[in-house]
mmCIF file of C-alpha atoms and ligand atoms in Angstrom:
data_model
loop_
_atom_site.group_PDB
_atom_site.id
_atom_site.type_symbol
_atom_site.label_atom_id
_atom_site.label_comp_id
_atom_site.label_asym_id
_atom_site.label_seq_id
_atom_site.Cartn_x
_atom_site.Cartn_y
_atom_site.Cartn_z
ATOM 1 C CA MET R 1 122.321 115.647 82.240
ATOM 2 C CA VAL R 2 121.775 117.220 85.595
ATOM 3 C CA ASN R 3 120.873 120.853 85.373
ATOM 4 C CA PRO R 4 122.304 122.538 88.460
ATOM 5 C CA ASP R 5 120.553 125.846 87.884
ATOM 6 C CA ASP R 6 116.937 124.909 88.398
ATOM 7 C CA ALA R 7 116.096 124.089 92.008
ATOM 8 C CA ASP R 8 112.697 122.587 91.197
ATOM 9 C CA ALA R 9 113.622 120.207 88.394
ATOM 10 C CA ALA R 10 116.508 118.011 87.386
ATOM 11 C CA GLU R 11 117.311 115.459 84.702
ATOM 12 C CA ALA R 12 119.884 112.734 84.335
ATOM 13 C CA VAL R 13 120.567 109.660 82.240
ATOM 14 C CA PHE R 14 122.014 106.394 83.516
ATOM 15 C CA HIS R 15 123.166 103.285 81.690
ATOM 16 C CA THR R 16 123.407 99.794 83.091
ATOM 17 C CA ALA R 17 124.917 96.722 81.442
ATOM 18 C CA SER R 18 123.289 93.962 83.508
ATOM 19 C CA PRO R 19 120.370 93.292 85.861
ATOM 20 C CA ASP R 20 122.796 93.420 88.783
ATOM 21 C CA ALA R 21 124.008 96.821 87.686
ATOM 22 C CA THR R 22 120.416 98.048 87.560
ATOM 23 C CA ARG R 23 119.851 96.723 91.080
ATOM 24 C CA ALA R 24 123.056 98.351 92.297
ATOM 25 C CA LEU R 25 122.082 101.665 90.733
ATOM 26 C CA ALA R 26 118.643 101.493 92.342
ATOM 27 C CA GLU R 27 120.185 100.555 95.669
ATOM 28 C CA THR R 28 122.177 103.798 95.657
ATOM 29 C CA LEU R 29 118.892 105.667 95.155
ATOM 30 C CA GLY R 30 117.252 103.705 97.969
ATOM 31 C CA ARG R 31 120.062 104.652 100.339
ATOM 32 C CA LEU R 32 119.363 108.329 99.692
ATOM 33 C CA CYS R 33 115.636 108.053 100.421
ATOM 34 C CA VAL R 34 114.368 109.540 103.661
ATOM 35 C CA GLY R 35 110.629 108.873 103.226
ATOM 36 C CA GLY R 36 107.958 110.529 101.124
ATOM 37 C CA GLU R 37 109.625 109.702 97.812
ATOM 38 C CA VAL R 38 107.453 108.909 94.804
ATOM 39 C CA ILE R 39 109.249 107.009 92.050
ATOM 40 C CA LEU R 40 107.378 106.298 88.826
ATOM 41 C CA LEU R 41 108.846 103.651 86.527
ATOM 42 C CA ALA R 42 107.769 103.689 82.902
ATOM 43 C CA GLY R 43 109.009 101.345 80.206
ATOM 44 C CA ASP R 44 108.044 98.278 78.186
ATOM 45 C CA LEU R 45 107.650 94.781 79.533
ATOM 46 C CA GLY R 46 111.111 93.473 80.391
ATOM 47 C CA ALA R 47 112.666 96.918 80.551
ATOM 48 C CA GLY R 48 113.796 96.292 84.136
ATOM 49 C CA LYS R 49 111.253 98.111 86.262
ATOM 50 C CA THR R 50 110.789 95.289 88.757
ATOM 51 C CA CYS R 51 114.535 94.659 88.778
ATOM 52 C CA PHE R 52 115.002 98.323 89.695
ATOM 53 C CA VAL R 53 112.494 98.057 92.548
ATOM 54 C CA GLN R 54 114.422 95.035 93.892
ATOM 55 C CA GLY R 55 117.516 97.213 94.157
ATOM 56 C CA LEU R 56 115.512 99.995 95.747
ATOM 57 C CA ALA R 57 114.363 97.491 98.392
ATOM 58 C CA ARG R 58 117.998 96.654 99.130
ATOM 59 C CA GLY R 59 118.769 100.321 99.593
ATOM 60 C CA LEU R 60 115.906 100.540 102.092
ATOM 61 C CA ASP R 61 117.332 97.605 104.083
ATOM 62 C CA ILE R 62 114.408 95.354 103.319
ATOM 63 C CA PRO R 63 115.486 91.823 104.264
ATOM 64 C CA ALA R 64 116.642 89.836 101.220
ATOM 65 C CA GLY R 65 114.150 87.091 102.092
ATOM 66 C CA LYS R 66 111.292 89.433 101.242
ATOM 67 C CA ARG R 67 111.907 89.313 97.555
ATOM 68 C CA VAL R 68 110.175 91.953 95.534
ATOM 69 C CA ALA R 69 108.301 90.452 92.608
ATOM 70 C CA SER R 70 105.703 91.799 90.247
ATOM 71 C CA PRO R 71 102.472 91.597 92.188
ATOM 72 C CA THR R 72 100.563 89.299 89.830
ATOM 73 C CA PHE R 73 97.088 89.281 91.278
ATOM 74 C CA THR R 74 97.336 92.255 93.553
ATOM 75 C CA LEU R 75 98.303 95.697 92.445
ATOM 76 C CA HIS R 76 100.186 96.486 95.612
ATOM 77 C CA GLY R 77 103.010 94.948 97.615
ATOM 78 C CA GLU R 78 104.251 96.375 100.887
ATOM 79 C CA TYR R 79 107.716 95.702 102.318
ATOM 80 C CA GLU R 80 109.139 96.856 105.591
ATOM 81 C CA GLY R 81 112.722 97.967 106.004
ATOM 82 C CA ARG R 82 114.381 101.188 107.151
ATOM 83 C CA LEU R 83 111.307 102.747 105.519
ATOM 84 C CA VAL R 84 108.190 101.106 104.142
ATOM 85 C CA LEU R 85 108.336 100.373 100.435
ATOM 86 C CA ASN R 86 105.014 100.453 98.621
ATOM 87 C CA HIS R 87 105.355 98.713 95.286
ATOM 88 C CA LEU R 88 102.521 99.139 92.829
ATOM 89 C CA ASP R 89 102.188 97.564 89.419
ATOM 90 C CA LEU R 90 99.314 99.146 87.566
ATOM 91 C CA TYR R 91 99.624 97.060 84.399
ATOM 92 C CA ARG R 92 96.251 95.449 85.008
ATOM 93 C CA LEU R 93 94.528 98.571 86.173
ATOM 94 C CA ASP R 94 91.800 99.620 83.808
ATOM 95 C CA ASP R 95 89.923 102.155 85.855
ATOM 96 C CA PRO R 96 91.831 104.945 87.602
ATOM 97 C CA ALA R 97 89.041 105.048 90.209
ATOM 98 C CA GLN R 98 90.420 101.732 91.542
ATOM 99 C CA LEU R 99 93.508 103.621 92.642
ATOM 100 C CA HIS R 100 91.616 105.290 95.423
ATOM 101 C CA GLY R 101 90.263 101.937 96.599
ATOM 102 C CA LEU R 102 93.892 100.825 96.877
ATOM 103 C CA GLY R 103 94.604 103.686 99.227
ATOM 104 C CA ILE R 104 96.969 105.362 96.804
ATOM 105 C CA ASP R 105 96.472 108.774 98.329
ATOM 106 C CA ASP R 106 97.623 107.441 101.696
ATOM 107 C CA PHE R 107 100.768 105.868 100.215
ATOM 108 C CA LEU R 108 101.676 108.997 98.366
ATOM 109 C CA ALA R 109 101.227 111.162 101.429
ATOM 110 C CA ASP R 110 103.030 108.828 103.854
ATOM 111 C CA PRO R 111 106.231 110.521 105.053
ATOM 112 C CA GLY R 112 107.577 107.167 106.285
ATOM 113 C CA ALA R 113 107.233 105.372 102.969
ATOM 114 C CA VAL R 114 108.773 105.230 99.539
ATOM 115 C CA THR R 115 106.271 104.533 96.771
ATOM 116 C CA ALA R 116 107.460 102.908 93.540
ATOM 117 C CA VAL R 117 104.958 102.524 90.721
ATOM 118 C CA GLU R 118 105.329 100.416 87.585
ATOM 119 C CA TRP R 119 103.091 101.314 84.632
ATOM 120 C CA PRO R 120 102.299 104.698 86.190
ATOM 121 C CA GLU R 121 100.553 106.198 83.177
ATOM 122 C CA LEU R 122 97.123 106.142 84.801
ATOM 123 C CA LEU R 123 98.568 107.764 87.883
ATOM 124 C CA ALA R 124 99.794 110.904 86.193
ATOM 125 C CA GLU R 125 97.356 113.252 87.809
ATOM 126 C CA THR R 126 97.226 111.640 91.228
ATOM 127 C CA ALA R 127 100.976 111.591 91.712
ATOM 128 C CA GLY R 128 101.364 115.281 92.297
ATOM 129 C CA ARG R 129 104.311 117.483 91.665
ATOM 130 C CA GLU R 130 107.019 116.078 93.947
ATOM 131 C CA ARG R 131 108.202 112.966 92.140
ATOM 132 C CA LEU R 132 110.907 111.187 90.225
ATOM 133 C CA ASP R 133 109.941 109.908 86.792
ATOM 134 C CA LEU R 134 112.133 107.157 85.402
ATOM 135 C CA ARG R 135 111.916 105.723 81.906
ATOM 136 C CA LEU R 136 113.697 102.441 81.289
ATOM 137 C CA GLU R 137 114.534 101.470 77.727
ATOM 138 C CA HIS R 138 116.152 98.484 76.078
ATOM 139 C CA VAL R 139 119.453 99.290 74.413
ATOM 140 C CA SER R 140 120.404 95.663 73.824
ATOM 141 C CA GLU R 141 119.674 92.371 75.526
ATOM 142 C CA SER R 142 121.688 93.297 78.605
ATOM 143 C CA GLU R 143 121.907 97.088 78.420
ATOM 144 C CA ARG R 144 119.346 99.567 79.586
ATOM 145 C CA ARG R 145 119.101 103.323 79.358
ATOM 146 C CA ILE R 146 117.382 104.903 82.335
ATOM 147 C CA GLY R 147 116.216 108.448 81.825
ATOM 148 C CA ALA R 148 115.357 110.333 85.004
ATOM 149 C CA ARG R 149 113.377 113.512 85.443
ATOM 150 C CA ALA R 150 112.674 114.924 88.876
ATOM 151 C CA SER R 151 110.135 117.566 89.685
ATOM 152 C CA GLY R 152 109.672 119.408 92.920
ATOM 153 C CA ARG R 153 112.462 120.717 95.066
ATOM 154 C CA ARG R 154 112.959 117.614 97.195
ATOM 155 C CA HIS R 155 113.037 115.142 94.349
ATOM 156 C CA ALA R 156 115.259 117.414 92.281
ATOM 157 C CA ARG R 157 117.755 117.465 95.126
ATOM 158 C CA LEU R 158 117.461 113.692 95.470
ATOM 159 C CA LEU R 159 118.197 113.179 91.776
ATOM 160 C CA ARG R 160 121.186 115.510 91.904
ATOM 161 C CA GLU R 161 122.629 113.557 94.815
ATOM 162 C CA TRP R 162 121.943 110.229 93.124
ATOM 163 C CA ALA R 163 123.409 111.249 89.774
ATOM 164 C CA GLY R 164 126.296 112.961 91.517
ATOM 165 C CA GLY R 165 127.308 109.561 92.879
ATOM 166 C CA GLY R 166 128.609 109.078 89.411
ATOM 167 C CA ALA R 167 129.334 105.500 88.420
ATOM 168 C CA PHE R 168 126.313 105.012 86.184
ATOM 169 C CA SER R 169 125.600 108.373 84.676
ATOM 170 C CA GLY R 170 126.859 109.156 81.251
ATOM 171 C CA PRO R 171 126.024 110.952 78.050
ATOM 172 C CA ALA R 172 122.477 110.554 76.822
HETATM 173 P P1 ADP T 1 109.730 94.916 83.906
HETATM 174 O O1 ADP T 1 109.330 94.964 85.347
HETATM 175 O O2 ADP T 1 110.110 96.245 83.341
HETATM 176 O O3 ADP T 1 108.729 94.211 83.041
HETATM 177 P P2 ADP T 1 111.713 93.038 84.832
HETATM 178 O O4 ADP T 1 112.556 93.780 85.796
HETATM 179 O O5 ADP T 1 110.682 92.114 85.365
HETATM 180 O O6 ADP T 1 111.074 94.069 83.785
HETATM 181 O O7 ADP T 1 112.617 92.186 83.862
HETATM 182 C C1 ADP T 1 113.756 92.699 83.233
HETATM 183 C C2 ADP T 1 114.371 91.561 82.446
HETATM 184 O O8 ADP T 1 115.456 92.054 81.678
HETATM 185 C C3 ADP T 1 114.928 90.485 83.383
HETATM 186 O O9 ADP T 1 114.764 89.241 82.768
HETATM 187 C C4 ADP T 1 116.404 90.872 83.467
HETATM 188 O O10 ADP T 1 117.225 89.749 83.741
HETATM 189 C C5 ADP T 1 116.652 91.398 82.057
HETATM 190 N N1 ADP T 1 117.753 92.365 81.964
HETATM 191 C C6 ADP T 1 118.797 92.268 81.105
HETATM 192 N N2 ADP T 1 119.619 93.318 81.223
HETATM 193 C C7 ADP T 1 119.090 94.128 82.195
HETATM 194 C C8 ADP T 1 119.505 95.361 82.766
HETATM 195 N N3 ADP T 1 120.614 96.029 82.379
HETATM 196 N N4 ADP T 1 118.720 95.878 83.732
HETATM 197 C C9 ADP T 1 117.592 95.251 84.121
HETATM 198 N N5 ADP T 1 117.148 94.078 83.623
HETATM 199 C C10 ADP T 1 117.894 93.511 82.659
HETATM 200 MG MG1 MG T 2 107.521 94.496 86.342
#
């Protein structure tokens, strides 16, 4: 659960019982974003990472017509709302050097953007300290457990606010 004593780190666990609930949970996170957030989404195929990013887009006021999908042939999708959402899916990435060709350093440093990364394992070192790591896991066909770990002061505060909103957090 959220540890209120450590300013530079925080943890929380959420549960959702449907894709819509995952989107709604992510939307509440999107509403709290102010730019510069880095959100890494780990989890198996079908865990709900893309579904989560769709909710995030809603929370950033990205028009519903610009539907967030897994970028199949590109590694990067960009959506404009209240803030820019950079959506990366690194499933097909085999060489971390490609990341720099994608302009990853610019996304991560952009104070007017939120960057959400599926399959972030190859990003570990590039992502830096200020970030929110999410791990989505299947509990059953329609339930997911979403473990969240924030590092860095800003992301820790973000996670505390998000988890403090309440409806989805529960015992691990
Ligand atoms: P990923 O991007 O992790 O591969 P997707 O978001 O593309 O996963 O797909 C998640 C799949 O799981 C969708 O078919 C969605 O309908 C289904 N699903 C069932 N329950 C949930 C839930 N609680 N949260 C998110 N997705 C769910
Ligand atoms: Mg996906």
